[in-house]
XYZ file of N, CA, C and O in Angstrom:
784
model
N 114.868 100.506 55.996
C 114.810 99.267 56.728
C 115.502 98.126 55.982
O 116.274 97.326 56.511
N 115.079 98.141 54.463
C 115.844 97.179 54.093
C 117.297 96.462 54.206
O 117.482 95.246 54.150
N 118.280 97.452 54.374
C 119.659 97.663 54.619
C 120.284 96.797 55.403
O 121.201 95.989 55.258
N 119.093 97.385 56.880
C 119.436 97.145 58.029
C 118.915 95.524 57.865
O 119.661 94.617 58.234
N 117.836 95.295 57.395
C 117.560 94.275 57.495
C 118.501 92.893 56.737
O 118.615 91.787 57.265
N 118.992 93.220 55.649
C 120.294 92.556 54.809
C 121.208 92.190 55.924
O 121.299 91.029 56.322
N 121.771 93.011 56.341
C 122.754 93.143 57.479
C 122.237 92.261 58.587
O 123.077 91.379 58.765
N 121.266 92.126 59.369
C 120.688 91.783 60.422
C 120.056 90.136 60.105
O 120.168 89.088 60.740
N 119.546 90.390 59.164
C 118.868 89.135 58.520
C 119.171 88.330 57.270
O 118.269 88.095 56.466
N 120.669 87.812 57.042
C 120.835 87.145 56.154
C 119.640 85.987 55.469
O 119.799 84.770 55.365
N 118.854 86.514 55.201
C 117.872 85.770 54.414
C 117.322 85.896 52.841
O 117.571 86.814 52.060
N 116.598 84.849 52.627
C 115.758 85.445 51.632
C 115.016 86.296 51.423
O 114.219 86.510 52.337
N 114.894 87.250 50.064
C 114.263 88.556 49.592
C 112.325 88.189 50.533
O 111.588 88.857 51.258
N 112.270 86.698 49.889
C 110.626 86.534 50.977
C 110.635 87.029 52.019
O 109.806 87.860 52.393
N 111.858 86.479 52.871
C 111.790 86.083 54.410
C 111.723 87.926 54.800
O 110.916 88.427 55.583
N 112.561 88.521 54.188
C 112.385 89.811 54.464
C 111.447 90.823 54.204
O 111.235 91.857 54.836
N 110.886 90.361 53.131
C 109.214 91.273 52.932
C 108.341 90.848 54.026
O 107.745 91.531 54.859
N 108.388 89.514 53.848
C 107.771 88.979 55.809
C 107.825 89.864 56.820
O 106.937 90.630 57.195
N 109.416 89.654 57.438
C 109.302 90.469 58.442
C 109.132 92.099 58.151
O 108.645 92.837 59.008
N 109.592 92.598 56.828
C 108.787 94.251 57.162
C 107.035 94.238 57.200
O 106.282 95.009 57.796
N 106.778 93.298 56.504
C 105.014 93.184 56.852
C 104.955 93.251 58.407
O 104.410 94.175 59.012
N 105.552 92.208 58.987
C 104.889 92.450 60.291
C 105.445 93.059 61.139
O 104.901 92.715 62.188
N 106.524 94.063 61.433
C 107.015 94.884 61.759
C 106.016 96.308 61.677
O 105.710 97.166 62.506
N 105.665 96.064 60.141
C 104.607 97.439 59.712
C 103.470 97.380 60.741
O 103.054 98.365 61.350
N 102.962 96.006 60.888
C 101.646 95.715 61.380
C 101.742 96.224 62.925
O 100.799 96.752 63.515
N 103.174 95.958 63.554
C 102.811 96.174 64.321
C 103.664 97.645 65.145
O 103.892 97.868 66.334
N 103.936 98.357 64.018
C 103.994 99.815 64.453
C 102.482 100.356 64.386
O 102.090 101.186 65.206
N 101.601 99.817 63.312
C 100.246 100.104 62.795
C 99.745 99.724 64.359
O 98.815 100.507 64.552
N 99.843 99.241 65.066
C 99.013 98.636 66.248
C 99.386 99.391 67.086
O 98.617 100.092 67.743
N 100.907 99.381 67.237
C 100.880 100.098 68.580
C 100.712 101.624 68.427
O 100.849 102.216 69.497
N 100.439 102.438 67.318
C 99.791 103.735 66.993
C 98.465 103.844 67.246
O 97.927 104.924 67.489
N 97.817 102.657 67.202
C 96.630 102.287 67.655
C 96.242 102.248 68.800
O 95.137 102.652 69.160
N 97.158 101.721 69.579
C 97.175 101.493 71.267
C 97.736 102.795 72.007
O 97.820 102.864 73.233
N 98.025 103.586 71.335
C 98.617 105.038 71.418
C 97.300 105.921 71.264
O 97.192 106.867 72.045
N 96.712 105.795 70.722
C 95.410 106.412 69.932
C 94.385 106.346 70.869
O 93.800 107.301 71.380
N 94.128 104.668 71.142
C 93.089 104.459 72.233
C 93.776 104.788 73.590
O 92.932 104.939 74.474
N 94.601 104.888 73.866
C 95.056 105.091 75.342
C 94.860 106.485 75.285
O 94.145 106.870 76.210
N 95.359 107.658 74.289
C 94.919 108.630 74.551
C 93.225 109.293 74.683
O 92.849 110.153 75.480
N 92.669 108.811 73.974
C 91.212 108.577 73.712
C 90.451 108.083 75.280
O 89.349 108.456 75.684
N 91.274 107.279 75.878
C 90.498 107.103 77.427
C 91.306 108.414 78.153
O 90.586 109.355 78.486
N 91.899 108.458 78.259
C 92.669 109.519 79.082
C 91.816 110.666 78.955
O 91.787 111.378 79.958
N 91.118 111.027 77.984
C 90.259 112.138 77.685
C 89.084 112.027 77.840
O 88.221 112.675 77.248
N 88.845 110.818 79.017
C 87.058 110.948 79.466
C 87.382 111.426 80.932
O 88.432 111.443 81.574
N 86.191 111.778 81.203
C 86.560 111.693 83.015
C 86.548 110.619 83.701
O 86.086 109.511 83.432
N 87.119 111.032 84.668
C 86.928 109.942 85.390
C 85.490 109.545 86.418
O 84.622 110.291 86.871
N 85.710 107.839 86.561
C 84.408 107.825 87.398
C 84.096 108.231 88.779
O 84.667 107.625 89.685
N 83.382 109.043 89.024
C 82.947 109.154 90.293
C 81.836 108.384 91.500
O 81.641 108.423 92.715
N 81.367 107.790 90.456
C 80.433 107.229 91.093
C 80.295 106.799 92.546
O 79.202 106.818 93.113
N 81.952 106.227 93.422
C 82.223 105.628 93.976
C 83.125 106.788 94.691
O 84.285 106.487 94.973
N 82.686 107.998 94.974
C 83.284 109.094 95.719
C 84.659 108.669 95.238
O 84.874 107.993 94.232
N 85.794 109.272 96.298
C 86.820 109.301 96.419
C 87.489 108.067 96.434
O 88.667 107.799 96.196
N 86.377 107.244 96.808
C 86.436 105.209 96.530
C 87.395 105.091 98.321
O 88.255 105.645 99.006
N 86.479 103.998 98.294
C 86.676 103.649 99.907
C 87.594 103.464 100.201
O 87.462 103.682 101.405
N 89.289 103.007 99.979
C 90.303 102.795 100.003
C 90.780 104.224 101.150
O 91.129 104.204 102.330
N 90.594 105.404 100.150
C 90.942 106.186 100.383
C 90.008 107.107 101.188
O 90.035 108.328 101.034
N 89.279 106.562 101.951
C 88.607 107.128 103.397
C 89.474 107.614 104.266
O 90.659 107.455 103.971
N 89.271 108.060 105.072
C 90.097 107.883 106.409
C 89.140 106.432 107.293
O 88.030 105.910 107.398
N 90.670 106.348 107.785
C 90.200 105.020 109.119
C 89.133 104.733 109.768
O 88.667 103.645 110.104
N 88.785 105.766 109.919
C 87.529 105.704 111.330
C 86.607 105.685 110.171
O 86.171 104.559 109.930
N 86.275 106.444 109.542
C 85.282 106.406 108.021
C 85.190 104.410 107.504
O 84.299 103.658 107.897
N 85.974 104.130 106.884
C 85.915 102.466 106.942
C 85.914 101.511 108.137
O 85.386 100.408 107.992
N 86.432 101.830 109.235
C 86.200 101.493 110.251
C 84.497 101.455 110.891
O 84.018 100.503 111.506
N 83.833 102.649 110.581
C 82.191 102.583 110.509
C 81.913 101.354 109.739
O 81.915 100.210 110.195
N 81.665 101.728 108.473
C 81.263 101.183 107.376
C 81.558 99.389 107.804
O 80.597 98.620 107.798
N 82.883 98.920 108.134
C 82.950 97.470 108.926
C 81.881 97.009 110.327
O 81.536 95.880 110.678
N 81.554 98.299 110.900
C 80.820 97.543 111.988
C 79.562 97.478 111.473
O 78.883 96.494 111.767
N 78.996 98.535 110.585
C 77.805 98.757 110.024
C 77.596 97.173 109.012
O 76.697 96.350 109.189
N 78.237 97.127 108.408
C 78.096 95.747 107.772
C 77.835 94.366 108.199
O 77.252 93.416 107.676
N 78.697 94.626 109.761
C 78.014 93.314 110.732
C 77.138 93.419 111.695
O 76.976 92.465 112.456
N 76.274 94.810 111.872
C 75.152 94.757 112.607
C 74.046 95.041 111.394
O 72.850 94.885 111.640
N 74.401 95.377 110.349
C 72.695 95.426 109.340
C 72.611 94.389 108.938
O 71.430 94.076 108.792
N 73.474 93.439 108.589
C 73.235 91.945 107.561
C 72.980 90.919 108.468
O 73.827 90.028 108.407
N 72.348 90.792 109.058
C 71.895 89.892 109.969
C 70.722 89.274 109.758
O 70.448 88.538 110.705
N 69.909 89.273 108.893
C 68.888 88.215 107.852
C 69.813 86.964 107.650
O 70.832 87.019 106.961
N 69.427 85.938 108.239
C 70.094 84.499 107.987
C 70.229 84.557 106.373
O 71.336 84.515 105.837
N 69.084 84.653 105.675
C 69.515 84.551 103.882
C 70.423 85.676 103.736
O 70.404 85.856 102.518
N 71.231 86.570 104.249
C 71.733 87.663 103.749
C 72.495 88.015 104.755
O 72.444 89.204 105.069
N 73.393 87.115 105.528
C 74.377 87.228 106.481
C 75.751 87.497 105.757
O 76.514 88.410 106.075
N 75.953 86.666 104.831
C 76.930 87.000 103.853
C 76.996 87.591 102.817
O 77.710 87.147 101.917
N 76.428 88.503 102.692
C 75.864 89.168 101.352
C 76.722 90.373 101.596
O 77.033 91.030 100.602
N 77.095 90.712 102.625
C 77.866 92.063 102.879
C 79.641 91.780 102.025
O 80.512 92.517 101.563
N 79.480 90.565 102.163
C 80.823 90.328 101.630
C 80.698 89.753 99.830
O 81.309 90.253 98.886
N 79.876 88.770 99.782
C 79.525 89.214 98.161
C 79.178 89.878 97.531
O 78.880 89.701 96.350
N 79.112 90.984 98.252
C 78.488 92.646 97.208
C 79.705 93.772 98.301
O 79.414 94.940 98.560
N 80.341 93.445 98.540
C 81.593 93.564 99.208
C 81.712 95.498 98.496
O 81.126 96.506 98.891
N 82.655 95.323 97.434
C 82.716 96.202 96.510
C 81.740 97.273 96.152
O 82.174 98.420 96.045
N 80.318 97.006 95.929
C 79.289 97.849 95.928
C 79.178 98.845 96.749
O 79.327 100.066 96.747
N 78.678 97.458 97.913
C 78.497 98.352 99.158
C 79.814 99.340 99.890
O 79.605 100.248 100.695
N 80.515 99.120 99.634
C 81.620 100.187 100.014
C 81.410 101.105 98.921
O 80.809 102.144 99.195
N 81.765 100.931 97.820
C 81.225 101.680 96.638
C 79.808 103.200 97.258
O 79.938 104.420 97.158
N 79.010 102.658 97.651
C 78.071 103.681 97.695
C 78.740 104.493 98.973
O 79.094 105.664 99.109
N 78.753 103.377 99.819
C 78.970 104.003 101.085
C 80.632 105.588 101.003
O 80.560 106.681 101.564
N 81.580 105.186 100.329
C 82.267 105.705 99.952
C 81.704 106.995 99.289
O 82.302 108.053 99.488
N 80.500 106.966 98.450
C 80.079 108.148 97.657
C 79.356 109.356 98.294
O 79.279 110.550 98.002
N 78.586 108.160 99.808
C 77.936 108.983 100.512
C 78.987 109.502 101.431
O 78.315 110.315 102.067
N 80.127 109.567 101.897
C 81.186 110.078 102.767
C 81.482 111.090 101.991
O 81.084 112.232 102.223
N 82.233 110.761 100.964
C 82.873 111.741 99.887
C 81.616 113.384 99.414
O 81.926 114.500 98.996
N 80.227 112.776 99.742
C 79.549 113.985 99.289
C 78.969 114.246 100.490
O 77.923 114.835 100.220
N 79.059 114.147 101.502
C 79.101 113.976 102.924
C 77.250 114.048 103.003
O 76.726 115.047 103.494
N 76.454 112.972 102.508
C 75.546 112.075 102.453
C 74.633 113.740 101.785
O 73.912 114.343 102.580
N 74.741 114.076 100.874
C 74.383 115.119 100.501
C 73.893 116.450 101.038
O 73.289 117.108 100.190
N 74.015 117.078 102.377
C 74.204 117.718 102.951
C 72.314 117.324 104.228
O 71.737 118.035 105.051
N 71.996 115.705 103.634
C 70.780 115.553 104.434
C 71.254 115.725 106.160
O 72.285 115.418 106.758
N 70.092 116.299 106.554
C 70.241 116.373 108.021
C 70.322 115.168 108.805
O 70.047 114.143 108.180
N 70.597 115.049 109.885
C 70.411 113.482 110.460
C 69.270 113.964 111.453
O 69.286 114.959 112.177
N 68.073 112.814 111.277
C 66.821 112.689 111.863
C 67.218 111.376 113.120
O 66.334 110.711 113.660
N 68.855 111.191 113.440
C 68.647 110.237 114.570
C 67.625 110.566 115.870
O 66.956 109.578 116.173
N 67.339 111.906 116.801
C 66.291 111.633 117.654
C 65.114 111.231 117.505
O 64.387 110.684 118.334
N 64.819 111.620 115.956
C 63.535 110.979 116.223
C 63.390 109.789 115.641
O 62.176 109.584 115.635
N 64.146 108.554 114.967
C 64.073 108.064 113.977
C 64.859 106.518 114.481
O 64.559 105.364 114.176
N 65.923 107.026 115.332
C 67.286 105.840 115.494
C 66.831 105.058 116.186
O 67.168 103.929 115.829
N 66.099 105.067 117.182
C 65.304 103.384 118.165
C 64.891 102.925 117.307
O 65.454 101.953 116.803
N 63.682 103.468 116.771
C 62.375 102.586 115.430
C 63.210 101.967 113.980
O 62.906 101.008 113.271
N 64.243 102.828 113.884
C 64.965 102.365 112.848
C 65.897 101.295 113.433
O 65.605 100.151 113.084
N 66.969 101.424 114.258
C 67.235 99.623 114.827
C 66.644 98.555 114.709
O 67.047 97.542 114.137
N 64.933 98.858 115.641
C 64.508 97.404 115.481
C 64.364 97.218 114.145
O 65.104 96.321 113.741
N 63.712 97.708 113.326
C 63.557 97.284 111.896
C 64.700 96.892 111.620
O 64.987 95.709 111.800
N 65.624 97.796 111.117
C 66.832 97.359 110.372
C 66.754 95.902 111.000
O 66.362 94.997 110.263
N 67.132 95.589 112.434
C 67.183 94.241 112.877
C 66.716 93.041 112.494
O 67.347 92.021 112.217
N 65.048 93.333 112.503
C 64.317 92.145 112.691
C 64.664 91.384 111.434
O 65.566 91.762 110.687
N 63.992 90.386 111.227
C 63.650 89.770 110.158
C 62.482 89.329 110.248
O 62.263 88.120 110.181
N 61.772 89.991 110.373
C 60.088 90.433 109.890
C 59.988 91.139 109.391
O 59.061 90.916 108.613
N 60.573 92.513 109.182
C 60.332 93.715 108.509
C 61.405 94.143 107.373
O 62.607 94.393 107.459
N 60.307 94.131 106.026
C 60.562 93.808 104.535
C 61.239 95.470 104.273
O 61.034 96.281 105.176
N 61.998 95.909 103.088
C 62.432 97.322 102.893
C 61.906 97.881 102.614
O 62.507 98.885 102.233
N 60.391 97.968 102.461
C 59.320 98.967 102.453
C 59.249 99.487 103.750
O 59.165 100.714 103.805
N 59.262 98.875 104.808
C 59.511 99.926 105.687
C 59.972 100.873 106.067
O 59.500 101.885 106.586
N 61.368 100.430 105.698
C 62.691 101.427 105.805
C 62.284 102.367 105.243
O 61.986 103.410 105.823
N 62.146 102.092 103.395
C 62.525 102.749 102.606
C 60.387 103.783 103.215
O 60.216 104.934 102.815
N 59.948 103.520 103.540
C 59.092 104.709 104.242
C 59.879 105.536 105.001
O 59.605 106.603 104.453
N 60.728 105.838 105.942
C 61.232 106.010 106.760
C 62.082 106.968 106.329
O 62.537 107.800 107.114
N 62.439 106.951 104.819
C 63.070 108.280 104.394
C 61.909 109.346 104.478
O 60.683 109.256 104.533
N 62.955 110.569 104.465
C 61.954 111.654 104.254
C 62.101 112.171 102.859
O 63.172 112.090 102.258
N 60.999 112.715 102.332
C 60.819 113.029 100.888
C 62.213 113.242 100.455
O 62.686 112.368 99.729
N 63.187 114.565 100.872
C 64.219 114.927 100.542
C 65.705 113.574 100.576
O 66.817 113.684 100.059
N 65.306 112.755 101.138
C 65.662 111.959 101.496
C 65.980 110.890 100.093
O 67.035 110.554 99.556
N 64.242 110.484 99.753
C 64.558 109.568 98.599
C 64.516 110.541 97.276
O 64.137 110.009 96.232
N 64.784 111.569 97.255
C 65.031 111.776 96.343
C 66.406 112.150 95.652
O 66.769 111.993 94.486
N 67.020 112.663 96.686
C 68.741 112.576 97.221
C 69.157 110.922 96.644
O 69.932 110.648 95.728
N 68.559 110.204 97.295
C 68.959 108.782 97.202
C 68.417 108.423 95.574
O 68.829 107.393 95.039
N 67.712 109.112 95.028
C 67.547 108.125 93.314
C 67.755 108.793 92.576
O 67.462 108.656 91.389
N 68.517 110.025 93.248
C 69.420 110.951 92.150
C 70.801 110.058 92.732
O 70.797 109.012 92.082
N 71.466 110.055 93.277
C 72.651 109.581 93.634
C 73.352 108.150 93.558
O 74.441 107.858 93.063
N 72.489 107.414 94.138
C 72.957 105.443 93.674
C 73.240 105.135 92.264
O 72.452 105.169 91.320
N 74.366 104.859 92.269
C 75.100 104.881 90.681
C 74.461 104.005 90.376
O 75.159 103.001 90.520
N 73.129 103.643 89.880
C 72.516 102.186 89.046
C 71.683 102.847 88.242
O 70.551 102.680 88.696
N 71.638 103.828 86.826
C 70.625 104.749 86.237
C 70.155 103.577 85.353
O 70.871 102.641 85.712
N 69.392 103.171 84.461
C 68.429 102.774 83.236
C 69.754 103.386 81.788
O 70.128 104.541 81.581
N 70.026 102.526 81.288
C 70.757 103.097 79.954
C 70.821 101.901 79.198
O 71.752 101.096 79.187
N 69.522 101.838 78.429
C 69.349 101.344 77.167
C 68.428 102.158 76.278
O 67.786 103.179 76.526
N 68.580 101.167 74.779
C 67.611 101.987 73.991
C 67.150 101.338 73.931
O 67.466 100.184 74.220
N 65.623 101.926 73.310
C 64.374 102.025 72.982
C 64.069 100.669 72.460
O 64.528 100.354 71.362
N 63.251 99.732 73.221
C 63.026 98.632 72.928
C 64.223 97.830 72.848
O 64.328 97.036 71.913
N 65.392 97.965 73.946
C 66.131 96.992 74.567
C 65.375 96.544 75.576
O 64.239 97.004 75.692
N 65.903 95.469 76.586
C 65.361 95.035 77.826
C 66.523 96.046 78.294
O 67.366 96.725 77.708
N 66.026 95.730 80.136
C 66.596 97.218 80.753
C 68.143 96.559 81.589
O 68.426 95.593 82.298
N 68.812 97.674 81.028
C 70.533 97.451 81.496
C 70.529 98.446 82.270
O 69.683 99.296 81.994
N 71.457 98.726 83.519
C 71.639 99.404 84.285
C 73.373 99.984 84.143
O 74.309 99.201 83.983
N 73.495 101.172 84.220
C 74.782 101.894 84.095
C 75.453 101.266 86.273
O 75.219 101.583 87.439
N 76.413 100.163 85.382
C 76.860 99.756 87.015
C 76.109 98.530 87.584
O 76.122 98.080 88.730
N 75.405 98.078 86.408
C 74.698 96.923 86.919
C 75.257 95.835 88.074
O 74.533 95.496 89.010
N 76.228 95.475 87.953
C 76.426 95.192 90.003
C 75.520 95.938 90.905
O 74.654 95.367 91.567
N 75.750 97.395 90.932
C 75.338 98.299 92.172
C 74.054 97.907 91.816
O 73.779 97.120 92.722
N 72.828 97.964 90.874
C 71.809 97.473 91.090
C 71.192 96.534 91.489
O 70.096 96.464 92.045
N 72.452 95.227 90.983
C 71.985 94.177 91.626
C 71.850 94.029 93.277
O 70.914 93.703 94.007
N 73.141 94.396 93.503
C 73.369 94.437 94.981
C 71.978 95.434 95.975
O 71.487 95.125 97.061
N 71.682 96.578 95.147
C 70.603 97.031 95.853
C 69.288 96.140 95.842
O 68.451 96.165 96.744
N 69.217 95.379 94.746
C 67.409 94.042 94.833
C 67.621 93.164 95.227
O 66.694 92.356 95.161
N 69.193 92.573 96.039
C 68.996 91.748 96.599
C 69.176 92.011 97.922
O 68.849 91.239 98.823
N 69.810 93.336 98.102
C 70.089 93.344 100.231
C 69.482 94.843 99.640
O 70.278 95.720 99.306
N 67.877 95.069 99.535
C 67.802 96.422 99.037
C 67.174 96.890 100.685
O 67.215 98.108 100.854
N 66.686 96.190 101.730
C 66.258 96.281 103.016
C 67.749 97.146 103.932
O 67.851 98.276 104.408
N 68.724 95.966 103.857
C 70.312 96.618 104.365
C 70.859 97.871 103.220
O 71.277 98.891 103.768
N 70.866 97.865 102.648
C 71.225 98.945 101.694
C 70.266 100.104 102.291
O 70.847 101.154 102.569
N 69.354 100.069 102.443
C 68.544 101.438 103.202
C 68.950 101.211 104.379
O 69.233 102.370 104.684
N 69.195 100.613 105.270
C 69.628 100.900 106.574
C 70.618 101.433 106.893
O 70.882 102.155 107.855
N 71.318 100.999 105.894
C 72.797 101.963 105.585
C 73.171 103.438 105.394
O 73.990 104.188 105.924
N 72.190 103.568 104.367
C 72.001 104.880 103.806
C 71.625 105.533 105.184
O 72.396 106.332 105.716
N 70.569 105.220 105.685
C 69.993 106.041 106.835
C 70.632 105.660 107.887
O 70.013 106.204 108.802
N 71.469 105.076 108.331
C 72.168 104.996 109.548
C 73.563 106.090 109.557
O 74.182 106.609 110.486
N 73.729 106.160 107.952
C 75.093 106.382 107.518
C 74.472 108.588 107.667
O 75.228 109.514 107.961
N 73.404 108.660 107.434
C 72.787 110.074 107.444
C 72.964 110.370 109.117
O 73.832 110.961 109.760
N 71.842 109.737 109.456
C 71.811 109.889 110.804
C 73.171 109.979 111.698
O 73.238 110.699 112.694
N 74.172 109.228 111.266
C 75.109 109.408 111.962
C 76.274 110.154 111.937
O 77.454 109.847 112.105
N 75.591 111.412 111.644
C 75.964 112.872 110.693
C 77.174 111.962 109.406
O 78.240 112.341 108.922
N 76.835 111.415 109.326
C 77.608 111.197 107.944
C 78.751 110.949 108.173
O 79.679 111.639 107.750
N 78.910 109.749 109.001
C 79.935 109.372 109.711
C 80.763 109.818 110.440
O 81.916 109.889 110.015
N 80.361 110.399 112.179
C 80.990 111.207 112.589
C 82.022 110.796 113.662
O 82.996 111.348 114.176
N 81.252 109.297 113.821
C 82.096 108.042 114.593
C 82.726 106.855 113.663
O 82.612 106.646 112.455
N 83.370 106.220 114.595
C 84.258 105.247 113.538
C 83.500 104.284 114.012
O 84.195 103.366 114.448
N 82.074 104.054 114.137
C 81.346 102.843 114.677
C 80.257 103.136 114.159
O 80.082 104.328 113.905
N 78.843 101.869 113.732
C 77.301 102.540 113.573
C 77.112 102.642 115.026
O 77.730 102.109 115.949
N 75.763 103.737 115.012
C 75.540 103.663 116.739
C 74.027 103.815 116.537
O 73.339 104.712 116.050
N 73.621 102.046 117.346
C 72.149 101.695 116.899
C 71.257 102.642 118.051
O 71.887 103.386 118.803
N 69.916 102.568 118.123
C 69.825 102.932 118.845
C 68.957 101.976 120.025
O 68.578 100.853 119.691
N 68.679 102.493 121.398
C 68.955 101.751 122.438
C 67.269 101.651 122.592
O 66.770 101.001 123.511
């Protein structure tokens, strides 16, 4: 390097230990940035978020849009579909992609009683969330990307903490979802279809 550097850099013997210092530094870095880039490349990737909603088909997001403006209809939580925007596609995406875990859809017996609820705003997400069937919530708290991952005598962090948040604050619409999104064999229309 030196040579080149004589040639290139008529300077002082300083000026040139200078620049090979930081020349060094920053071959040293970008071997580094070589290092860590390979180092992510070698995790998996996340799934959490299925195939990720983007990449639905049409009628699949096309649901998921009408579903968003007939469950959020709580005056405090009219817009909440759009500030948890990301989430909620997020799950909804995971439940398409695993095609809502092979749960059956209970719409005959389930889809009137479940409308009005989902609807009202009288009725809190304990209802709903009754309304699963055993196989049901347990499908559902193996699956919602929001697990507990801290240690031992941390306070409690959630893996995806958005998605958790978004479930304690629209955690009423977030089950209506889930179960509208079952019931409706797992999106078999490009619309929710409440019942009458």
């Amino acid at each position: 390097y030196v040579p080149i550097l004589r040639h290139l850099c008529p300077a002082s013997a300083m000026q040139r230990a200078a620049l090979l210092a930081v020349l060094g530094f920053a071959a040293v870095g970008g071997a580094a940035g070589v290092a860590l880039r390979a180092r992510r490349t070698g995790q998996e990737p996340d799934t959490s978020c299925g195939k990720g909603f983007d990449n639905l088909v049409q009628g699949s997001q096309d649901y998921y849009r009408t579903a968003a403006v007939e469950l959020w209809t709580h005056p405090s939580h009219v817009t909440d579909n759009a500030t948890f925007e990301a989430e909620f596609e997020c799950w909804f995406a995971s439940m398409c992609t695993t095609k809502c875990g092979g749960m059956p859809s209970k719409a005959d017996s389930r889809k009137k009683a479940l409308t009005e609820k989902c609807r009202s705003v009288q009725v809190d997400w304990l209802k709903i969330w009754n309304m699963f069937s055993e196989e049901e919530v347990k499908w559902f708290k193996k699956n919602y990307p929001s697990n507990e991952v801290q240690e031992e005598g941390e306070s409690t962090v959630h893996y995806k903490q958005a998605m958790e948040t978004a479930k304690e604050v629209n955690k009423k619409e977030l089950l209506c979802l889930t179960l509208f999104t079952i019931d409706d064999e797992c999106v078999k229309w490009p619309h929710i279809r409440l019942g009458k």
